[in-house]
Amino acid sequence: MIVHCASYHDGRRIEAPDDLHGALAAARAAGPGGFVWIGLFEPTAEELDQVGREFALHPLAVEDAVSAHQRPKVEAYQGSLFVTLKTLGYHPAAHAVTGGEVMVFLGEDFVMTVRHGADTPLSGLRAQLEKDPEVLRYGPSAVLHSVCDTVVDDHVEVVTALQADLDELEADIFAPGRVHRDTAGRIYGYKRQVMAVRRATGPLLEPMLRLARGGEPFVRAETTPYLRDVTDHLARVNDQVEGMDRLLSDILGANLAQVSVQQNNDMRKISAWAALAAVPTMIAGIYGMNFDDMPELHQPWGYPAALALMALVCVVLHRVFKRHDWL
């Protein structure tokens, strides 16, 4: 469905009907520099086909915009430029990264944004641009830059929030004396969130580099410095995401080593207690404990001596194990 439709000329909004045909006619009647900006949210195939016929959009681009689930890309068609972006949202309470998509159709006198998913942060973008006519005067290219900038800024916020949660996870896992269950599961959960971010930010770098280099149809040269700035922000995001992924792998490896050390300590303690129990068993096995006045038969001091020997050996072993931190 069409969420918003407006006409602009020389960076300022002009009075025009709010329907597609009227807005487009007003923009073209305003002369050079006039364009129409249409915003759609999860349109049906019929709705997008209708708009596509109005602007002579390529059927493949229209099909991609309807089905969504596209990789970030830039495709040049006759009469239009098609740009796909992945959007992100982060819910700290659930530790979950969610996503959406924004498609941008760019032409000589029109720009159309198609949004899919709840995490498509473009609601205030139109009002923000209308307050800055010096930027909006660059026409559809200015809208494209602002959409890319907004999406990448949201990527930065998501990665920053995820990094903060990851720092808390690291401190919690390696806190002295803390024992956690299912730590590996928690780490893998964060790795899945980082992977979801990488699927959005990683493939976007190549399309942004294409736009920043210039030469793409319908992208004015005046906007390429701004697009290069967005590309630089995106590159930093990708570096941060790569760092988080490596950190999670290191945390997982360190945690597994920590578990192994703990298991070794437990085995040492079990072995020490087993040794303490084995000594009386051994002595009792040798002498049988079924004769009168042992050891060596008929010696009145033999029975208490055997018990004293057992106690003495157990005390000595306990001290030795304690000194070596086995107990």
mmCIF file of C-alpha atoms in Angstrom:
data_model
loop_
_atom_site.group_PDB
_atom_site.id
_atom_site.type_symbol
_atom_site.label_atom_id
_atom_site.label_comp_id
_atom_site.label_asym_id
_atom_site.label_seq_id
_atom_site.Cartn_x
_atom_site.Cartn_y
_atom_site.Cartn_z
ATOM 1 C CA MET A 1 0.000 0.000 0.000
ATOM 2 C CA ILE A 2 1.101 3.604 -0.637
ATOM 3 C CA VAL A 3 1.936 5.161 2.720
ATOM 4 C CA HIS A 4 2.944 8.579 1.437
ATOM 5 C CA CYS A 5 3.194 10.351 -1.900
ATOM 6 C CA ALA A 6 4.442 13.914 -2.391
ATOM 7 C CA SER A 7 5.971 16.166 -5.058
ATOM 8 C CA TYR A 8 9.108 18.310 -4.709
ATOM 9 C CA HIS A 9 10.861 20.965 -6.715
ATOM 10 C CA ASP A 10 14.210 22.563 -5.989
ATOM 11 C CA GLY A 11 14.329 20.914 -2.577
ATOM 12 C CA ARG A 12 10.903 22.047 -1.410
ATOM 13 C CA ARG A 13 7.578 20.317 -1.237
ATOM 14 C CA ILE A 14 4.995 21.653 -3.648
ATOM 15 C CA GLU A 15 1.240 21.584 -3.466
ATOM 16 C CA ALA A 16 -0.050 18.570 -5.360
ATOM 17 C CA PRO A 17 -2.739 15.911 -5.111
ATOM 18 C CA ASP A 18 -1.786 13.036 -2.814
ATOM 19 C CA ASP A 19 -2.589 10.397 -5.421
ATOM 20 C CA LEU A 20 0.167 8.970 -7.618
ATOM 21 C CA HIS A 21 -0.984 10.404 -10.962
ATOM 22 C CA GLY A 22 -1.621 13.873 -9.581
ATOM 23 C CA ALA A 23 1.680 14.047 -7.676
ATOM 24 C CA LEU A 24 3.669 12.881 -10.680
ATOM 25 C CA ALA A 25 1.932 15.366 -12.978
ATOM 26 C CA ALA A 26 2.637 18.215 -10.542
ATOM 27 C CA ALA A 27 6.323 17.269 -10.278
ATOM 28 C CA ARG A 28 6.770 17.156 -14.044
ATOM 29 C CA ALA A 29 4.867 20.381 -14.521
ATOM 30 C CA ALA A 30 7.218 22.136 -12.065
ATOM 31 C CA GLY A 31 10.060 21.762 -14.557
ATOM 32 C CA PRO A 32 13.651 20.528 -14.165
ATOM 33 C CA GLY A 33 14.457 19.506 -10.603
ATOM 34 C CA GLY A 34 10.931 18.317 -9.890
ATOM 35 C CA PHE A 35 10.381 14.776 -8.654
ATOM 36 C CA VAL A 36 7.857 12.666 -6.805
ATOM 37 C CA TRP A 37 8.645 10.553 -3.725
ATOM 38 C CA ILE A 38 6.427 7.535 -3.105
ATOM 39 C CA GLY A 39 6.632 5.384 0.005
ATOM 40 C CA LEU A 40 5.108 1.894 0.061
ATOM 41 C CA PHE A 41 4.882 -0.633 2.872
ATOM 42 C CA GLU A 42 4.618 -4.341 2.011
ATOM 43 C CA PRO A 43 2.650 -3.766 -1.206
ATOM 44 C CA THR A 44 0.873 -6.584 -2.967
ATOM 45 C CA ALA A 45 1.926 -7.718 -6.420
ATOM 46 C CA GLU A 46 -1.054 -5.939 -7.976
ATOM 47 C CA GLU A 47 -0.310 -2.652 -6.229
ATOM 48 C CA LEU A 48 3.349 -2.713 -7.180
ATOM 49 C CA ASP A 49 2.553 -3.708 -10.747
ATOM 50 C CA GLN A 50 0.328 -0.677 -11.039
ATOM 51 C CA VAL A 51 3.068 1.634 -9.794
ATOM 52 C CA GLY A 52 5.629 -0.182 -11.930
ATOM 53 C CA ARG A 53 3.631 0.482 -15.101
ATOM 54 C CA GLU A 54 3.428 4.167 -14.208
ATOM 55 C CA PHE A 55 7.220 4.467 -13.991
ATOM 56 C CA ALA A 56 8.083 1.752 -16.551
ATOM 57 C CA LEU A 57 9.963 -0.294 -13.965
ATOM 58 C CA HIS A 58 11.631 -3.502 -15.035
ATOM 59 C CA PRO A 59 9.512 -6.599 -14.237
ATOM 60 C CA LEU A 60 12.435 -8.370 -12.538
ATOM 61 C CA ALA A 61 12.940 -5.457 -10.150
ATOM 62 C CA VAL A 62 9.217 -5.334 -9.414
ATOM 63 C CA GLU A 63 9.226 -9.069 -8.705
ATOM 64 C CA ASP A 64 12.167 -8.687 -6.313
ATOM 65 C CA ALA A 65 10.441 -5.833 -4.513
ATOM 66 C CA VAL A 66 7.294 -7.912 -3.978
ATOM 67 C CA SER A 67 8.938 -11.142 -2.839
ATOM 68 C CA ALA A 68 11.612 -9.450 -0.686
ATOM 69 C CA HIS A 69 14.254 -11.738 0.885
ATOM 70 C CA GLN A 70 16.881 -10.280 -1.442
ATOM 71 C CA ARG A 71 20.577 -9.797 -0.865
ATOM 72 C CA PRO A 72 21.751 -6.173 -0.695
ATOM 73 C CA LYS A 73 22.487 -5.152 -4.268
ATOM 74 C CA VAL A 74 22.458 -2.408 -6.904
ATOM 75 C CA GLU A 75 20.892 -3.181 -10.275
ATOM 76 C CA ALA A 76 20.748 -0.731 -13.165
ATOM 77 C CA TYR A 77 17.810 -1.106 -15.547
ATOM 78 C CA GLN A 78 16.693 1.004 -18.457
ATOM 79 C CA GLY A 79 14.948 3.986 -16.932
ATOM 80 C CA SER A 80 15.617 3.188 -13.270
ATOM 81 C CA LEU A 81 18.125 2.106 -10.651
ATOM 82 C CA PHE A 82 17.145 -0.575 -8.122
ATOM 83 C CA VAL A 83 18.823 -0.708 -4.693
ATOM 84 C CA THR A 84 18.130 -3.292 -1.982
ATOM 85 C CA LEU A 85 19.111 -2.783 1.673
ATOM 86 C CA LYS A 86 18.755 -4.993 4.746
ATOM 87 C CA THR A 87 17.490 -3.328 7.919
ATOM 88 C CA LEU A 88 18.118 -4.474 11.482
ATOM 89 C CA GLY A 89 16.486 -4.191 14.873
ATOM 90 C CA TYR A 90 17.709 -5.427 18.264
ATOM 91 C CA HIS A 91 15.569 -6.429 21.245
ATOM 92 C CA PRO A 92 17.823 -6.530 24.336
ATOM 93 C CA ALA A 93 15.257 -8.242 26.570
ATOM 94 C CA ALA A 94 15.087 -11.236 24.218
ATOM 95 C CA HIS A 95 18.697 -10.891 22.961
ATOM 96 C CA ALA A 96 17.299 -11.174 19.436
ATOM 97 C CA VAL A 97 18.246 -9.461 16.179
ATOM 98 C CA THR A 98 15.369 -8.991 13.754
ATOM 99 C CA GLY A 99 15.467 -7.730 10.204
ATOM 100 C CA GLY A 100 13.566 -6.202 7.348
ATOM 101 C CA GLU A 101 14.242 -4.826 3.893
ATOM 102 C CA VAL A 102 14.101 -1.532 2.067
ATOM 103 C CA MET A 103 14.062 -1.349 -1.723
ATOM 104 C CA VAL A 104 14.674 1.946 -3.508
ATOM 105 C CA PHE A 105 13.694 2.637 -7.108
ATOM 106 C CA LEU A 106 15.488 5.658 -8.519
ATOM 107 C CA GLY A 107 14.629 7.487 -11.724
ATOM 108 C CA GLU A 108 15.065 10.864 -13.331
ATOM 109 C CA ASP A 109 11.993 12.398 -11.722
ATOM 110 C CA PHE A 110 10.922 9.862 -9.110
ATOM 111 C CA VAL A 111 12.134 7.882 -6.115
ATOM 112 C CA MET A 112 10.142 5.057 -4.571
ATOM 113 C CA THR A 113 10.866 3.250 -1.309
ATOM 114 C CA VAL A 114 9.362 -0.174 -0.633
ATOM 115 C CA ARG A 115 9.563 -1.393 2.961
ATOM 116 C CA HIS A 116 9.186 -4.924 4.287
ATOM 117 C CA GLY A 117 9.182 -5.855 7.972
ATOM 118 C CA ALA A 118 8.752 -3.880 11.155
ATOM 119 C CA ASP A 119 12.430 -2.917 11.404
ATOM 120 C CA THR A 120 12.443 -0.391 8.560
ATOM 121 C CA PRO A 121 13.365 2.943 10.166
ATOM 122 C CA LEU A 122 12.149 5.453 7.570
ATOM 123 C CA SER A 123 9.132 6.937 9.341
ATOM 124 C CA GLY A 124 10.774 10.266 10.181
ATOM 125 C CA LEU A 125 13.078 10.487 7.197
ATOM 126 C CA ARG A 126 10.727 12.466 4.955
ATOM 127 C CA ALA A 127 10.101 15.142 7.592
ATOM 128 C CA GLN A 128 13.816 15.347 8.315
ATOM 129 C CA LEU A 129 14.728 15.876 4.672
ATOM 130 C CA GLU A 130 11.973 18.448 4.126
ATOM 131 C CA LYS A 131 13.643 20.580 6.816
ATOM 132 C CA ASP A 132 16.877 20.609 4.783
ATOM 133 C CA PRO A 133 16.049 21.836 1.247
ATOM 134 C CA GLU A 134 19.751 22.330 0.435
ATOM 135 C CA VAL A 135 20.157 18.553 0.567
ATOM 136 C CA LEU A 136 16.763 17.679 -0.891
ATOM 137 C CA ARG A 137 17.463 19.850 -3.933
ATOM 138 C CA TYR A 138 19.699 17.045 -5.217
ATOM 139 C CA GLY A 139 16.464 15.190 -5.917
ATOM 140 C CA PRO A 140 16.105 11.402 -5.838
ATOM 141 C CA SER A 141 19.834 11.015 -5.159
ATOM 142 C CA ALA A 142 19.415 12.883 -1.871
ATOM 143 C CA VAL A 143 16.625 10.506 -0.858
ATOM 144 C CA LEU A 144 18.766 7.491 -1.752
ATOM 145 C CA HIS A 145 21.648 8.794 0.349
ATOM 146 C CA SER A 146 19.361 9.523 3.297
ATOM 147 C CA VAL A 147 17.830 6.039 3.138
ATOM 148 C CA CYS A 148 21.267 4.409 3.042
ATOM 149 C CA ASP A 149 22.530 6.655 5.836
ATOM 150 C CA THR A 150 19.515 5.876 8.048
ATOM 151 C CA VAL A 151 19.818 2.135 7.489
ATOM 152 C CA VAL A 152 23.568 2.097 8.215
ATOM 153 C CA ASP A 153 23.104 4.292 11.302
ATOM 154 C CA ASP A 154 20.636 1.712 12.588
ATOM 155 C CA HIS A 155 23.221 -0.968 11.903
ATOM 156 C CA VAL A 156 25.649 0.990 14.061
ATOM 157 C CA GLU A 157 23.123 1.188 16.909
ATOM 158 C CA VAL A 158 22.339 -2.533 16.720
ATOM 159 C CA VAL A 159 26.014 -3.493 16.708
ATOM 160 C CA THR A 160 26.734 -1.130 19.620
ATOM 161 C CA ALA A 161 23.901 -2.652 21.679
ATOM 162 C CA LEU A 162 25.033 -6.158 20.785
ATOM 163 C CA GLN A 163 28.611 -5.299 21.751
ATOM 164 C CA ALA A 164 27.448 -4.027 25.159
ATOM 165 C CA ASP A 165 25.541 -7.267 25.799
ATOM 166 C CA LEU A 166 28.530 -9.267 24.652
ATOM 167 C CA ASP A 167 30.795 -7.429 27.102
ATOM 168 C CA GLU A 168 28.357 -8.284 29.900
ATOM 169 C CA LEU A 169 28.313 -11.922 28.802
ATOM 170 C CA GLU A 170 32.110 -12.067 28.831
ATOM 171 C CA ALA A 171 32.352 -10.523 32.291
ATOM 172 C CA ASP A 172 29.628 -12.820 33.625
ATOM 173 C CA ILE A 173 31.159 -16.007 32.262
ATOM 174 C CA PHE A 174 34.662 -15.320 33.566
ATOM 175 C CA ALA A 175 33.645 -13.862 36.928
ATOM 176 C CA PRO A 176 35.623 -15.631 39.719
ATOM 177 C CA GLY A 177 33.691 -18.349 41.484
ATOM 178 C CA ARG A 178 30.748 -18.239 39.074
ATOM 179 C CA VAL A 179 29.379 -21.520 37.795
ATOM 180 C CA HIS A 180 27.006 -21.377 34.828
ATOM 181 C CA ARG A 181 24.893 -23.970 33.148
ATOM 182 C CA ASP A 182 24.528 -24.069 29.395
ATOM 183 C CA THR A 183 27.238 -21.461 28.880
ATOM 184 C CA ALA A 184 28.057 -22.884 25.456
ATOM 185 C CA GLY A 185 24.384 -22.499 24.503
ATOM 186 C CA ARG A 186 24.440 -18.828 25.500
ATOM 187 C CA ILE A 187 27.567 -18.223 23.447
ATOM 188 C CA TYR A 188 26.116 -19.975 20.410
ATOM 189 C CA GLY A 189 22.982 -17.865 20.815
ATOM 190 C CA TYR A 190 25.067 -14.699 20.537
ATOM 191 C CA LYS A 191 26.943 -16.131 17.549
ATOM 192 C CA ARG A 192 23.612 -16.596 15.786
ATOM 193 C CA GLN A 193 22.742 -12.947 16.428
ATOM 194 C CA VAL A 194 26.126 -11.818 15.114
ATOM 195 C CA MET A 195 25.598 -14.005 12.040
ATOM 196 C CA ALA A 196 22.237 -12.320 11.430
ATOM 197 C CA VAL A 197 23.981 -8.931 11.544
ATOM 198 C CA ARG A 198 26.703 -10.130 9.168
ATOM 199 C CA ARG A 199 24.100 -11.247 6.637
ATOM 200 C CA ALA A 200 22.797 -7.678 6.563
ATOM 201 C CA THR A 201 26.020 -5.644 6.739
ATOM 202 C CA GLY A 202 28.560 -7.797 4.902
ATOM 203 C CA PRO A 203 26.891 -8.063 1.469
ATOM 204 C CA LEU A 204 25.894 -4.375 1.629
ATOM 205 C CA LEU A 205 29.478 -3.141 1.381
ATOM 206 C CA GLU A 206 29.951 -3.954 -2.310
ATOM 207 C CA PRO A 207 26.753 -2.131 -3.431
ATOM 208 C CA MET A 208 27.673 0.879 -1.296
ATOM 209 C CA LEU A 209 31.150 0.962 -2.841
ATOM 210 C CA ARG A 210 29.536 0.985 -6.295
ATOM 211 C CA LEU A 211 27.342 3.931 -5.361
ATOM 212 C CA ALA A 212 30.235 5.771 -3.682
ATOM 213 C CA ARG A 213 32.484 5.414 -6.734
ATOM 214 C CA GLY A 214 29.924 7.244 -8.841
ATOM 215 C CA GLY A 215 28.911 6.577 -12.387
ATOM 216 C CA GLU A 216 25.651 4.832 -11.548
ATOM 217 C CA PRO A 217 22.641 6.100 -13.509
ATOM 218 C CA PHE A 218 20.378 8.649 -11.800
ATOM 219 C CA VAL A 219 22.866 9.151 -8.934
ATOM 220 C CA ARG A 220 24.136 12.726 -9.047
ATOM 221 C CA ALA A 221 27.855 13.310 -8.612
ATOM 222 C CA GLU A 222 27.187 15.826 -5.817
ATOM 223 C CA THR A 223 25.913 13.027 -3.565
ATOM 224 C CA THR A 224 28.903 10.677 -3.962
ATOM 225 C CA PRO A 225 30.920 12.286 -1.102
ATOM 226 C CA TYR A 226 27.957 11.647 1.207
ATOM 227 C CA LEU A 227 27.678 8.074 -0.036
ATOM 228 C CA ARG A 228 31.406 7.573 0.611
ATOM 229 C CA ASP A 229 30.846 8.683 4.193
ATOM 230 C CA VAL A 230 28.056 6.111 4.583
ATOM 231 C CA THR A 231 30.345 3.454 3.086
ATOM 232 C CA ASP A 232 33.030 4.320 5.625
ATOM 233 C CA HIS A 233 30.553 3.885 8.488
ATOM 234 C CA LEU A 234 29.464 0.558 7.052
ATOM 235 C CA ALA A 235 33.067 -0.643 6.770
ATOM 236 C CA ARG A 236 33.608 0.155 10.458
ATOM 237 C CA VAL A 237 30.445 -1.763 11.319
ATOM 238 C CA ASN A 238 31.715 -4.781 9.392
ATOM 239 C CA ASP A 239 35.054 -4.610 11.201
ATOM 240 C CA GLN A 240 33.265 -4.483 14.549
ATOM 241 C CA VAL A 241 31.059 -7.427 13.614
ATOM 242 C CA GLU A 242 34.101 -9.457 12.561
ATOM 243 C CA GLY A 243 35.734 -8.606 15.886
ATOM 244 C CA MET A 244 32.659 -9.733 17.827
ATOM 245 C CA ASP A 245 32.552 -13.011 15.930
ATOM 246 C CA ARG A 246 36.226 -13.706 16.707
ATOM 247 C CA LEU A 247 35.693 -12.708 20.338
ATOM 248 C CA LEU A 248 32.771 -15.122 20.672
ATOM 249 C CA SER A 249 34.892 -17.925 19.221
ATOM 250 C CA ASP A 250 37.665 -17.083 21.690
ATOM 251 C CA ILE A 251 35.189 -16.961 24.586
ATOM 252 C CA LEU A 252 33.801 -20.343 23.576
ATOM 253 C CA GLY A 253 37.294 -21.858 23.377
ATOM 254 C CA ALA A 254 38.299 -20.330 26.715
ATOM 255 C CA ASN A 255 35.087 -21.550 28.320
ATOM 256 C CA LEU A 256 35.655 -25.094 27.068
ATOM 257 C CA ALA A 257 39.212 -24.957 28.449
ATOM 258 C CA GLN A 258 37.822 -23.640 31.727
ATOM 259 C CA VAL A 259 35.353 -26.530 31.891
ATOM 260 C CA SER A 260 38.158 -28.995 31.136
ATOM 261 C CA VAL A 261 40.303 -27.574 33.948
ATOM 262 C CA GLN A 262 37.354 -27.755 36.340
ATOM 263 C CA GLN A 263 36.737 -31.361 35.371
ATOM 264 C CA ASN A 264 40.416 -32.156 35.971
ATOM 265 C CA ASN A 265 40.186 -30.558 39.410
ATOM 266 C CA ASP A 266 37.104 -32.611 40.177
ATOM 267 C CA MET A 267 38.852 -35.785 39.073
ATOM 268 C CA ARG A 268 41.836 -34.984 41.281
ATOM 269 C CA LYS A 269 39.567 -34.561 44.271
ATOM 270 C CA ILE A 270 37.714 -37.774 43.499
ATOM 271 C CA SER A 271 41.048 -39.595 43.136
ATOM 272 C CA ALA A 272 42.306 -38.178 46.440
ATOM 273 C CA TRP A 273 39.226 -39.314 48.341
ATOM 274 C CA ALA A 274 39.462 -42.697 46.626
ATOM 275 C CA ALA A 275 43.084 -42.994 47.800
ATOM 276 C CA LEU A 276 42.055 -42.136 51.360
ATOM 277 C CA ALA A 277 39.431 -44.876 51.256
ATOM 278 C CA ALA A 278 41.789 -47.366 49.591
ATOM 279 C CA VAL A 279 44.414 -47.372 52.364
ATOM 280 C CA PRO A 280 42.128 -48.752 55.128
ATOM 281 C CA THR A 281 40.688 -51.176 52.610
ATOM 282 C CA MET A 282 44.168 -52.400 51.742
ATOM 283 C CA ILE A 283 45.250 -52.840 55.353
ATOM 284 C CA ALA A 284 41.983 -54.541 56.245
ATOM 285 C CA GLY A 285 42.389 -56.800 53.241
ATOM 286 C CA ILE A 286 45.902 -57.852 54.236
ATOM 287 C CA TYR A 287 45.113 -58.664 57.832
ATOM 288 C CA GLY A 288 41.607 -59.869 57.204
ATOM 289 C CA MET A 289 40.296 -58.354 60.432
ATOM 290 C CA ASN A 290 38.926 -61.782 61.328
ATOM 291 C CA PHE A 291 41.600 -63.081 63.779
ATOM 292 C CA ASP A 292 42.025 -62.632 67.494
ATOM 293 C CA ASP A 293 44.349 -59.847 68.530
ATOM 294 C CA MET A 294 46.129 -59.187 65.268
ATOM 295 C CA PRO A 295 48.488 -58.539 63.636
ATOM 296 C CA GLU A 296 50.435 -61.751 63.451
ATOM 297 C CA LEU A 297 47.821 -63.434 65.687
ATOM 298 C CA HIS A 298 47.289 -63.380 69.459
ATOM 299 C CA GLN A 299 48.970 -59.996 70.147
ATOM 300 C CA PRO A 300 46.679 -57.841 72.308
ATOM 301 C CA TRP A 301 47.980 -54.562 70.919
ATOM 302 C CA GLY A 302 47.562 -55.666 67.275
ATOM 303 C CA TYR A 303 43.923 -54.641 66.691
ATOM 304 C CA PRO A 304 44.252 -51.027 68.001
ATOM 305 C CA ALA A 305 47.625 -50.758 66.212
ATOM 306 C CA ALA A 306 46.031 -51.627 62.864
ATOM 307 C CA LEU A 307 43.279 -49.044 63.407
ATOM 308 C CA ALA A 308 45.861 -46.426 64.442
ATOM 309 C CA LEU A 309 47.914 -47.182 61.319
ATOM 310 C CA MET A 310 44.854 -46.684 59.113
ATOM 311 C CA ALA A 311 44.051 -43.335 60.764
ATOM 312 C CA LEU A 312 47.686 -42.181 60.541
ATOM 313 C CA VAL A 313 48.032 -42.982 56.834
ATOM 314 C CA CYS A 314 44.696 -41.258 56.084
ATOM 315 C CA VAL A 315 45.768 -38.116 57.951
ATOM 316 C CA VAL A 316 49.137 -38.054 56.166
ATOM 317 C CA LEU A 317 47.503 -38.494 52.730
ATOM 318 C CA HIS A 318 44.905 -35.815 53.517
ATOM 319 C CA ARG A 319 47.655 -33.324 54.391
ATOM 320 C CA VAL A 320 49.663 -34.192 51.286
ATOM 321 C CA PHE A 321 46.620 -33.821 49.001
ATOM 322 C CA LYS A 322 45.585 -30.601 50.710
ATOM 323 C CA ARG A 323 49.047 -29.128 50.278
ATOM 324 C CA HIS A 324 48.920 -29.887 46.547
ATOM 325 C CA ASP A 325 45.387 -28.475 46.299
ATOM 326 C CA TRP A 326 43.857 -31.820 45.407
ATOM 327 C CA LEU A 327 41.224 -31.442 48.124
#
